[in-house]
PDB file of N, CA and C in Angstrom:
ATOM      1  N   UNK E   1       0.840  -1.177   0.000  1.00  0.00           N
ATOM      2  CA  UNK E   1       0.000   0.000   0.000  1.00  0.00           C
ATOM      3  C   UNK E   1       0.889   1.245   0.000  1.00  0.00           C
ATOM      4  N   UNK E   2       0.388   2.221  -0.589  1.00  0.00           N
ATOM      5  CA  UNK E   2       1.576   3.539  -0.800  1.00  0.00           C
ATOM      6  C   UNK E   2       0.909   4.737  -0.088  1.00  0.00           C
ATOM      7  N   UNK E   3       1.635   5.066   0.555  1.00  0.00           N
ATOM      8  CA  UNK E   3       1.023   5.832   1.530  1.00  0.00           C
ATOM      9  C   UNK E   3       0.901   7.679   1.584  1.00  0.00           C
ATOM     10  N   UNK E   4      -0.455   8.384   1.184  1.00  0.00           N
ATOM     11  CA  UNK E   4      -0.256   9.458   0.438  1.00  0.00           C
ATOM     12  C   UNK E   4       0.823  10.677   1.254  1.00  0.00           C
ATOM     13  N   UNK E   5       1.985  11.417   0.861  1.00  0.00           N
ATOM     14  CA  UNK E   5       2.545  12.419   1.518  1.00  0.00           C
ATOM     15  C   UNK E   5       2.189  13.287   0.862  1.00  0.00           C
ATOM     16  N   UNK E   6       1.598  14.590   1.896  1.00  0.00           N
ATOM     17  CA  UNK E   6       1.606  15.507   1.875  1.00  0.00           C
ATOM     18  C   UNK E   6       2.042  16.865   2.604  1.00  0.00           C
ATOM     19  N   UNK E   7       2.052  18.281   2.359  1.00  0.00           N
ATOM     20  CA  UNK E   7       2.704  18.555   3.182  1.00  0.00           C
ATOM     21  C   UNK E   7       2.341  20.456   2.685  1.00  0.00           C
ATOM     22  N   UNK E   8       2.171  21.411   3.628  1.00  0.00           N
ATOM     23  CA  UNK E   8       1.493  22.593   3.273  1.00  0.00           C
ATOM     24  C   UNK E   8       2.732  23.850   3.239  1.00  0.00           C
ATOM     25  N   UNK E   9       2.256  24.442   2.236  1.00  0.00           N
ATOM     26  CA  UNK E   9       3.306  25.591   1.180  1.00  0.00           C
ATOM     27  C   UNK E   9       2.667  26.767   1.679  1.00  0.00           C
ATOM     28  N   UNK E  10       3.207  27.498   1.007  1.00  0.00           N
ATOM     29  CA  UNK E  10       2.881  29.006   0.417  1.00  0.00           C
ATOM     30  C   UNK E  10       2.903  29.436  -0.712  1.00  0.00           C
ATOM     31  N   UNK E  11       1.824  29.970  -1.642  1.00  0.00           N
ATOM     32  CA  UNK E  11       2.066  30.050  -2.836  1.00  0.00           C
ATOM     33  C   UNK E  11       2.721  31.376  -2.777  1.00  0.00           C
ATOM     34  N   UNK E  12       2.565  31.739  -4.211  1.00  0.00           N
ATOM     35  CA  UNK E  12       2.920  33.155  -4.414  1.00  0.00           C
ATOM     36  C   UNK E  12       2.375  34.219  -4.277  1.00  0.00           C
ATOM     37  N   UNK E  13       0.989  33.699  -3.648  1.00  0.00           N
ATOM     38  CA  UNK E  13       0.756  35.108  -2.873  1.00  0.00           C
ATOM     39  C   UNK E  13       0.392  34.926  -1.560  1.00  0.00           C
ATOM     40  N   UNK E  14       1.305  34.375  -0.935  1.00  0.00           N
ATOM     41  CA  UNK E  14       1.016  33.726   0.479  1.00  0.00           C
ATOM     42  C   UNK E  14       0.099  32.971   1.118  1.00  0.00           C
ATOM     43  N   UNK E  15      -1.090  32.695   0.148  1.00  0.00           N
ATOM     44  CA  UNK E  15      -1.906  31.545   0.590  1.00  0.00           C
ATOM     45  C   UNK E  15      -1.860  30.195   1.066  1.00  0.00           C
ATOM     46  N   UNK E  16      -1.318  29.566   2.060  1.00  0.00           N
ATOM     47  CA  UNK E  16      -1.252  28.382   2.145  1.00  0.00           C
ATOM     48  C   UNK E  16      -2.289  27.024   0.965  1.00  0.00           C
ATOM     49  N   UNK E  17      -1.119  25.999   0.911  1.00  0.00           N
ATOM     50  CA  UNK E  17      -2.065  25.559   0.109  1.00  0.00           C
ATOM     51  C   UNK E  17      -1.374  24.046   0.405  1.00  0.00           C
ATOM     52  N   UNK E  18      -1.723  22.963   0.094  1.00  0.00           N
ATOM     53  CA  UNK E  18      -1.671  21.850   0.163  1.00  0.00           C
ATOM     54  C   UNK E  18      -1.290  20.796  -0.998  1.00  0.00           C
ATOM     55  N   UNK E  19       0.676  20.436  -0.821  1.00  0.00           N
ATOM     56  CA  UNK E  19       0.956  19.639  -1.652  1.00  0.00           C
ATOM     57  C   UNK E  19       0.970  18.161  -1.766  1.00  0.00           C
ATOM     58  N   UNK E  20       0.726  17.788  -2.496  1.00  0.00           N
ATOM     59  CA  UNK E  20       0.658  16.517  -2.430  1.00  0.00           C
ATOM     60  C   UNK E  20       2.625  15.841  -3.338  1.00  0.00           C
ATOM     61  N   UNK E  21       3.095  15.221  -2.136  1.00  0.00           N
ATOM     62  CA  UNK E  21       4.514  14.761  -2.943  1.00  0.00           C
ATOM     63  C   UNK E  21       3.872  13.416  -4.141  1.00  0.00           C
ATOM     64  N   UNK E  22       4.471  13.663  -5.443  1.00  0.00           N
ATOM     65  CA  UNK E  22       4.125  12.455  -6.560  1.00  0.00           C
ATOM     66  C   UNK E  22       5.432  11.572  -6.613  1.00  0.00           C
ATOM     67  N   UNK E  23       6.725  11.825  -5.904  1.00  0.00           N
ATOM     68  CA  UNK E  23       7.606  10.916  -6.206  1.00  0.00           C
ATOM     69  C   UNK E  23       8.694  11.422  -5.910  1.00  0.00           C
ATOM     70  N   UNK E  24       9.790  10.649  -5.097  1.00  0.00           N
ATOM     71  CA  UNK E  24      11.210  11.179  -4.400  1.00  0.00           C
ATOM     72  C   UNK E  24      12.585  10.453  -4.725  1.00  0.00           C
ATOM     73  N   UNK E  25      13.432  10.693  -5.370  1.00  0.00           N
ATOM     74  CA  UNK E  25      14.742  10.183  -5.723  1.00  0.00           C
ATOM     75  C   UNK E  25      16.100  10.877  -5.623  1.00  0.00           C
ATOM     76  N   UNK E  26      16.587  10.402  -5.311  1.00  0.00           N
ATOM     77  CA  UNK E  26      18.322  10.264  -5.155  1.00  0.00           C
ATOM     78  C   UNK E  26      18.657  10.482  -6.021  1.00  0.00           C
ATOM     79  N   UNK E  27      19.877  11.343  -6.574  1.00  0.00           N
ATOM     80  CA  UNK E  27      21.138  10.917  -7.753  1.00  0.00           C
ATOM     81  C   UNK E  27      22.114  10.925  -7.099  1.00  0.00           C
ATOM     82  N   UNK E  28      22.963   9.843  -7.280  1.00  0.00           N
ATOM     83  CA  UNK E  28      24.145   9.316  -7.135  1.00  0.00           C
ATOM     84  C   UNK E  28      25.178  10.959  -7.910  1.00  0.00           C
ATOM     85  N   UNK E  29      24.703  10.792  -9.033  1.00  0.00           N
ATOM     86  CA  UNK E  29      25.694  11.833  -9.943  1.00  0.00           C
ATOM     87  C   UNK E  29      25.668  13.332  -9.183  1.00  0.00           C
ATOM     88  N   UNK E  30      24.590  14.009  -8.595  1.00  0.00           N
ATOM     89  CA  UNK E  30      24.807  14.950  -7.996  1.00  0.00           C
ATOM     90  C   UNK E  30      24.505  15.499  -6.502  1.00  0.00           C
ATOM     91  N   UNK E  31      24.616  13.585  -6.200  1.00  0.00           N
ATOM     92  CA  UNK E  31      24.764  13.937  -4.117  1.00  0.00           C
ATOM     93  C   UNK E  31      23.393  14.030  -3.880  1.00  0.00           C
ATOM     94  N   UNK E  32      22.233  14.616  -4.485  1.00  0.00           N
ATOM     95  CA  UNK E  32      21.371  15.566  -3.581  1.00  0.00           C
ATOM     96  C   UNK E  32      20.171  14.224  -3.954  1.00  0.00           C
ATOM     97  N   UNK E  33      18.911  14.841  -3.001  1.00  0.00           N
ATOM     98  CA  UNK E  33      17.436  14.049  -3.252  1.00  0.00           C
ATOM     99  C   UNK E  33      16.513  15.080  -3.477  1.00  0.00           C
ATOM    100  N   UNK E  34      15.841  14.629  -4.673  1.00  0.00           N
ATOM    101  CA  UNK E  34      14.891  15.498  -5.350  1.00  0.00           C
ATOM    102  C   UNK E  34      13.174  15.378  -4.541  1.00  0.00           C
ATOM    103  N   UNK E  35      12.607  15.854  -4.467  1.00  0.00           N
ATOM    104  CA  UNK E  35      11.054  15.931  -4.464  1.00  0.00           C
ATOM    105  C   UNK E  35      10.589  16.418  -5.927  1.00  0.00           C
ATOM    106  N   UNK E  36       9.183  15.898  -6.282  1.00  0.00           N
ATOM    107  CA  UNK E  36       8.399  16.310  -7.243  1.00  0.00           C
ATOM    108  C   UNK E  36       7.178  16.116  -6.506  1.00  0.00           C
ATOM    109  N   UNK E  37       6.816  17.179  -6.631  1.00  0.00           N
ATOM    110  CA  UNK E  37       5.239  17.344  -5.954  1.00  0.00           C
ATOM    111  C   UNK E  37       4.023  18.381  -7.032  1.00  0.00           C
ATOM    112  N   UNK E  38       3.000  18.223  -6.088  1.00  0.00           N
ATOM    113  CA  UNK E  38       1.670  19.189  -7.246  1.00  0.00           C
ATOM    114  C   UNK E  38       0.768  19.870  -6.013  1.00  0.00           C
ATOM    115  N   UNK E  39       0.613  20.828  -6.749  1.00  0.00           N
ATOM    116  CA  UNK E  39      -0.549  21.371  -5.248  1.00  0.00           C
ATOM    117  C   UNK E  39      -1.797  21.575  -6.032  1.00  0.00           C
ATOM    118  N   UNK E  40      -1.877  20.820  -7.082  1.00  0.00           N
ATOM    119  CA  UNK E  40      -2.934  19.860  -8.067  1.00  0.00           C
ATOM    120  C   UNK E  40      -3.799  21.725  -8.274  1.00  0.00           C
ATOM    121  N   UNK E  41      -2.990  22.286  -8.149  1.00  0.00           N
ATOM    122  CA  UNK E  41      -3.778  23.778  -9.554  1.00  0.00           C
ATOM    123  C   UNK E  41      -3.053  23.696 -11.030  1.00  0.00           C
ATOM    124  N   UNK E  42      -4.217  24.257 -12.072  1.00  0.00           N
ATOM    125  CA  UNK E  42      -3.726  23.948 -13.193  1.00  0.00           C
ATOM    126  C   UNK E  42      -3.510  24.796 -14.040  1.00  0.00           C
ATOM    127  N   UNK E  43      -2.480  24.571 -15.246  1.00  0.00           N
ATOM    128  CA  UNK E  43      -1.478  25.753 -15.905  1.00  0.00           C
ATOM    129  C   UNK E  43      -3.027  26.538 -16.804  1.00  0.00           C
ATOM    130  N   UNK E  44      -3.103  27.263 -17.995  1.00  0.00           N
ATOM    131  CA  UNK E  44      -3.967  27.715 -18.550  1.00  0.00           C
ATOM    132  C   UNK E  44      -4.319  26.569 -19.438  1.00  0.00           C
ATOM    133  N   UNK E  45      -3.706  25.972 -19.348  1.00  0.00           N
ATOM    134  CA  UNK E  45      -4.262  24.987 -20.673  1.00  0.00           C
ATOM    135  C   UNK E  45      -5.120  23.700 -19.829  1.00  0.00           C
ATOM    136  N   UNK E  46      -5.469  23.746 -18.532  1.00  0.00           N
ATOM    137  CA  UNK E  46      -5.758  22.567 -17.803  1.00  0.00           C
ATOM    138  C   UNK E  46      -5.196  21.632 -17.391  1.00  0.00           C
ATOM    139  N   UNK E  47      -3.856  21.697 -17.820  1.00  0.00           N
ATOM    140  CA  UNK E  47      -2.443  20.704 -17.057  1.00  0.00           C
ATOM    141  C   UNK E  47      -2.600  20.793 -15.878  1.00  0.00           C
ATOM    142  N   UNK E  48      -2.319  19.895 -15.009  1.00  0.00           N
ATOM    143  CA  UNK E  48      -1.852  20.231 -13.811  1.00  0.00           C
ATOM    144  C   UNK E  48      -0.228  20.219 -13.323  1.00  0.00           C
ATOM    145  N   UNK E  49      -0.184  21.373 -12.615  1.00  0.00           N
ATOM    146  CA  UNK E  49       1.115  22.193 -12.166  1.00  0.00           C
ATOM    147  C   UNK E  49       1.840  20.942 -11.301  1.00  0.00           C
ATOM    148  N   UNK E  50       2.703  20.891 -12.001  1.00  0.00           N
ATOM    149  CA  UNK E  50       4.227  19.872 -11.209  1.00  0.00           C
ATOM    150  C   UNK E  50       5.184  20.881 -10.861  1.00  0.00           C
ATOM    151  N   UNK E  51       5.837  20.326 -10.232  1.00  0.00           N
ATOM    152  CA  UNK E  51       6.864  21.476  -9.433  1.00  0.00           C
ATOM    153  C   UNK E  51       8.708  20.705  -8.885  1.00  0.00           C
ATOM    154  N   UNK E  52       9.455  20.479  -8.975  1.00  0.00           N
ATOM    155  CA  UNK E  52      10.338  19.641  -8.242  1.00  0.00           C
ATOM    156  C   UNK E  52      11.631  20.750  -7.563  1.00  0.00           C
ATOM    157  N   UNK E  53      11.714  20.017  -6.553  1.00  0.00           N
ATOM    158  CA  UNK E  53      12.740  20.679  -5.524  1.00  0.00           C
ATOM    159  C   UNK E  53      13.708  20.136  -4.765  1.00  0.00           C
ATOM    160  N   UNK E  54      14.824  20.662  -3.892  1.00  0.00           N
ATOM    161  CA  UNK E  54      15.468  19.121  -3.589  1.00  0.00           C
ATOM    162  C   UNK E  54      15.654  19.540  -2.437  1.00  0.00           C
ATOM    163  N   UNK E  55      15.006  18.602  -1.720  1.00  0.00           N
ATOM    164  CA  UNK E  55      14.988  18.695  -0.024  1.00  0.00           C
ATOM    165  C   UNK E  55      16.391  17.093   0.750  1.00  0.00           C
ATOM    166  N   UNK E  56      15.650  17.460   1.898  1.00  0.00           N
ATOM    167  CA  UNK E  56      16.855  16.338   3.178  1.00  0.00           C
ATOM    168  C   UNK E  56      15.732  15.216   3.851  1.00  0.00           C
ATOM    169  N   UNK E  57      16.148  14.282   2.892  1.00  0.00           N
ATOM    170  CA  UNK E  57      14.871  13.102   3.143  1.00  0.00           C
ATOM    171  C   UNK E  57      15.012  12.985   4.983  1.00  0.00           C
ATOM    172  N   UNK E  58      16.343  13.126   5.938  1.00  0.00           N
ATOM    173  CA  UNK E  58      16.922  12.919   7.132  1.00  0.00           C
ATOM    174  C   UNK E  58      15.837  13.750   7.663  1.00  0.00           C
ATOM    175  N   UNK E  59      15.476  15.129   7.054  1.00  0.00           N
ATOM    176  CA  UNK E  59      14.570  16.076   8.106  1.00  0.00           C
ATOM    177  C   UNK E  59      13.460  16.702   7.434  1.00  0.00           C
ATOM    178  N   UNK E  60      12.371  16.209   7.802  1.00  0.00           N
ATOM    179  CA  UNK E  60      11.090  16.234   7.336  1.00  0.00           C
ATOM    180  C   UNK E  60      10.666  18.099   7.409  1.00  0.00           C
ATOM    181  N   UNK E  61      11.214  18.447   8.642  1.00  0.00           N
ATOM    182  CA  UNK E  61      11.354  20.348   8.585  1.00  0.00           C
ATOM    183  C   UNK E  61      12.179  21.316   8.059  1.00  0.00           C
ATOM    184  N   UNK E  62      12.700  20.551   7.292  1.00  0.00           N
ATOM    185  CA  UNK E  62      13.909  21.254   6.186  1.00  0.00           C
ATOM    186  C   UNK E  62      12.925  22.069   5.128  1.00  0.00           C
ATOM    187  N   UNK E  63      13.550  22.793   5.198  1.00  0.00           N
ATOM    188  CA  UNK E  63      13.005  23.665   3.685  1.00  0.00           C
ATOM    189  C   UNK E  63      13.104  23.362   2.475  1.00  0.00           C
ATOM    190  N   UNK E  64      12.479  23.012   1.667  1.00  0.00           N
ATOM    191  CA  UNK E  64      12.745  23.054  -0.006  1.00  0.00           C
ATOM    192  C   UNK E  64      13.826  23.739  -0.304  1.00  0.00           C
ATOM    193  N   UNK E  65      15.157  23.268  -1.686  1.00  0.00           N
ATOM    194  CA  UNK E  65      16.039  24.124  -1.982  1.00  0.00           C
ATOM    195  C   UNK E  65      15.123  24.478  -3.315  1.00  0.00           C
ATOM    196  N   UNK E  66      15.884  25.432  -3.854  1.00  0.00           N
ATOM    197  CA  UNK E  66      15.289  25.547  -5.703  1.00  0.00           C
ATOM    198  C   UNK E  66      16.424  24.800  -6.569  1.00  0.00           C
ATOM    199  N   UNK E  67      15.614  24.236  -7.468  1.00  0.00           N
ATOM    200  CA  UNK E  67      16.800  23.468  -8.721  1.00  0.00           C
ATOM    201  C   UNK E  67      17.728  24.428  -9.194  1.00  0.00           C
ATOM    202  N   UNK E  68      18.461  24.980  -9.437  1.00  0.00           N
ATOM    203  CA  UNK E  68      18.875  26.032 -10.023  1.00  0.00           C
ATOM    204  C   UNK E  68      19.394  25.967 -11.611  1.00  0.00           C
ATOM    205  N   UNK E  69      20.087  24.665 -11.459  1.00  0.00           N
ATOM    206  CA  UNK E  69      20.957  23.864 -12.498  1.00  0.00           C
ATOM    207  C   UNK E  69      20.284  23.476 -13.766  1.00  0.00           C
ATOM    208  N   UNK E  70      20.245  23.837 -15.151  1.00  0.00           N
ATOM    209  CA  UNK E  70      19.746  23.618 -16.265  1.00  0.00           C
ATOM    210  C   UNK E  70      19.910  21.837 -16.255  1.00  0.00           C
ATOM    211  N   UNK E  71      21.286  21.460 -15.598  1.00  0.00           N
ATOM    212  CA  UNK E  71      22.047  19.774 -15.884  1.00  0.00           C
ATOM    213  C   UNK E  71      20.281  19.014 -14.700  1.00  0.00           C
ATOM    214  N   UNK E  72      20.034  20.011 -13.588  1.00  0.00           N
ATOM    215  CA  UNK E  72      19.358  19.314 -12.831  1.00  0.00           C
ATOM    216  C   UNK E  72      17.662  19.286 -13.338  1.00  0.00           C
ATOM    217  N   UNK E  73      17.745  20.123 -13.561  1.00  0.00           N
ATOM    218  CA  UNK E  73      16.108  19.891 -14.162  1.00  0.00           C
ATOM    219  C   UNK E  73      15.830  19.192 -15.391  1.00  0.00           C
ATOM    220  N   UNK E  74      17.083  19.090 -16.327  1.00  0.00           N
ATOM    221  CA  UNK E  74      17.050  18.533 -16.844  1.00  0.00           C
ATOM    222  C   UNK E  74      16.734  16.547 -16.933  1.00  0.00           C
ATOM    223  N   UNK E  75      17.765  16.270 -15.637  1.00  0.00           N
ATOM    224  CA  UNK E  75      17.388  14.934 -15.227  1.00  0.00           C
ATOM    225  C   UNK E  75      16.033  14.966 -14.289  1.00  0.00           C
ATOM    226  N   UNK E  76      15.498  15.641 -13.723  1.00  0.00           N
ATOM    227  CA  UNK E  76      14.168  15.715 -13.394  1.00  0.00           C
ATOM    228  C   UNK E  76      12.918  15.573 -14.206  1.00  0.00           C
ATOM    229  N   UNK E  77      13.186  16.426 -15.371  1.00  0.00           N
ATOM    230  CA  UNK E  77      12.554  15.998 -16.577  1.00  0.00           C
ATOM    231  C   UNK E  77      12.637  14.353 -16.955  1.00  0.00           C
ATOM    232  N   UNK E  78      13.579  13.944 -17.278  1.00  0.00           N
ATOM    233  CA  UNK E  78      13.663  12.810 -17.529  1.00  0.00           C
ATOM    234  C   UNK E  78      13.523  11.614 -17.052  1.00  0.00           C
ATOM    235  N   UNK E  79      13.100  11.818 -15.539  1.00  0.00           N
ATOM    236  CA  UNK E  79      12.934  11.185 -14.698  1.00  0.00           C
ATOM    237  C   UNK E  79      11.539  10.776 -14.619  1.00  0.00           C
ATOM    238  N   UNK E  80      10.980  12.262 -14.460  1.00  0.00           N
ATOM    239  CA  UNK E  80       9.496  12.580 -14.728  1.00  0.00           C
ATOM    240  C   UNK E  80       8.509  12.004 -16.321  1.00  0.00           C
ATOM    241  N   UNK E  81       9.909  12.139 -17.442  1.00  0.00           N
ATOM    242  CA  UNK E  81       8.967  11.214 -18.338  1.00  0.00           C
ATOM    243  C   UNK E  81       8.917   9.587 -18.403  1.00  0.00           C
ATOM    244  N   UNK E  82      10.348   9.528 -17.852  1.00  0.00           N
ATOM    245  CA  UNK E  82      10.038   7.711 -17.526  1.00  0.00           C
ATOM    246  C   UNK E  82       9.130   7.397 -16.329  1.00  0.00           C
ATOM    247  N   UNK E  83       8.909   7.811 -15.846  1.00  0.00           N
ATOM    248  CA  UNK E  83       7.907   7.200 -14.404  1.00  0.00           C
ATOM    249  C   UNK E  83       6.238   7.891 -15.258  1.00  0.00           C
ATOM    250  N   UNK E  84       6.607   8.414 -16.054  1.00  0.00           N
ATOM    251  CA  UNK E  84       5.027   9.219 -16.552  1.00  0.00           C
ATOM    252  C   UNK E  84       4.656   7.607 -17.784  1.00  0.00           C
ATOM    253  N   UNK E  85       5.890   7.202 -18.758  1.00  0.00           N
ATOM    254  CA  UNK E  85       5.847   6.276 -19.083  1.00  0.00           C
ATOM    255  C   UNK E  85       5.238   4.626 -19.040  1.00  0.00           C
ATOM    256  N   UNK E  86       6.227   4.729 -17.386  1.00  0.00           N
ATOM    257  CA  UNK E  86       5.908   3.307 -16.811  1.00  0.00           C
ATOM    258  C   UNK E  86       4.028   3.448 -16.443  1.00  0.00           C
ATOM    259  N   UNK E  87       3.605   4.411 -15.662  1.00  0.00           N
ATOM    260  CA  UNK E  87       2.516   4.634 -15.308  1.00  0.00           C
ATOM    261  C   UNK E  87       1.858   4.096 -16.757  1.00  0.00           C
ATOM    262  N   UNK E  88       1.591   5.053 -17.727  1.00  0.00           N
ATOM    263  CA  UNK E  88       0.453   4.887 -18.827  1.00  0.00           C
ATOM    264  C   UNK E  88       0.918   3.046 -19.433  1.00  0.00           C
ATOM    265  N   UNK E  89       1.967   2.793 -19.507  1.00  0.00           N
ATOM    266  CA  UNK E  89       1.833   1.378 -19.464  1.00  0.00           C
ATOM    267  C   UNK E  89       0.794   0.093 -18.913  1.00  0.00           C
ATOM    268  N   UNK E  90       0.993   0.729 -17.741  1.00  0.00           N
ATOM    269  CA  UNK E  90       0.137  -0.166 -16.225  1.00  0.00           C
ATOM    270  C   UNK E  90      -1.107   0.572 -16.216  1.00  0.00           C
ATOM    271  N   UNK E  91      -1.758   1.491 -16.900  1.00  0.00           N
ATOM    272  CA  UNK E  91      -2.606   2.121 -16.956  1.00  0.00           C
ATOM    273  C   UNK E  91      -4.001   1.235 -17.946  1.00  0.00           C
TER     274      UNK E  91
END
């Protein structure tokens, strides 16, 4: 059974709001652990808004960092289309 995490933000205009984490990984290649989460509002086109950040799996009250790295979002992306992949498979 997978057990839902969630966990409450601030948007951009200070509204608290409620994320739901979609999936958490490690890279070996750059030390750090990523979060990808959604606070399930959607872009103009009806997408819903994904977001990824890289937090300290050790401390649950750590702050979100920001990706900064073109190399890092980049493997986030790619991460995000293989697990988007495997899903519509099993779908």
């Amino acid at each position: 059974m997978c057990e839902e995490m969630k966990f409450k933000a601030l948007d951009k205009d200070g509204k608290e709001v409620t994320c739901e984490v979609l999936f958490t990984f490690g890279s070996d290649t750059t030390g750090k652990d990523y979060m990808v989460y959604t606070d399930h509002s959607e872009d103009e086109n009806g997408n819903t808004k994904v977001y990824a950040s890289i937090y300290d799996p050790t401390d649950p009250e750590s702050d979100l960092i920001p990706i900064e790295s073109e190399a890092e979002w980049y493997m986030v992306q790619q991460i995000f289309k293989e697990i988007q992949k495997e899903y519509e498979r099993w779908m």
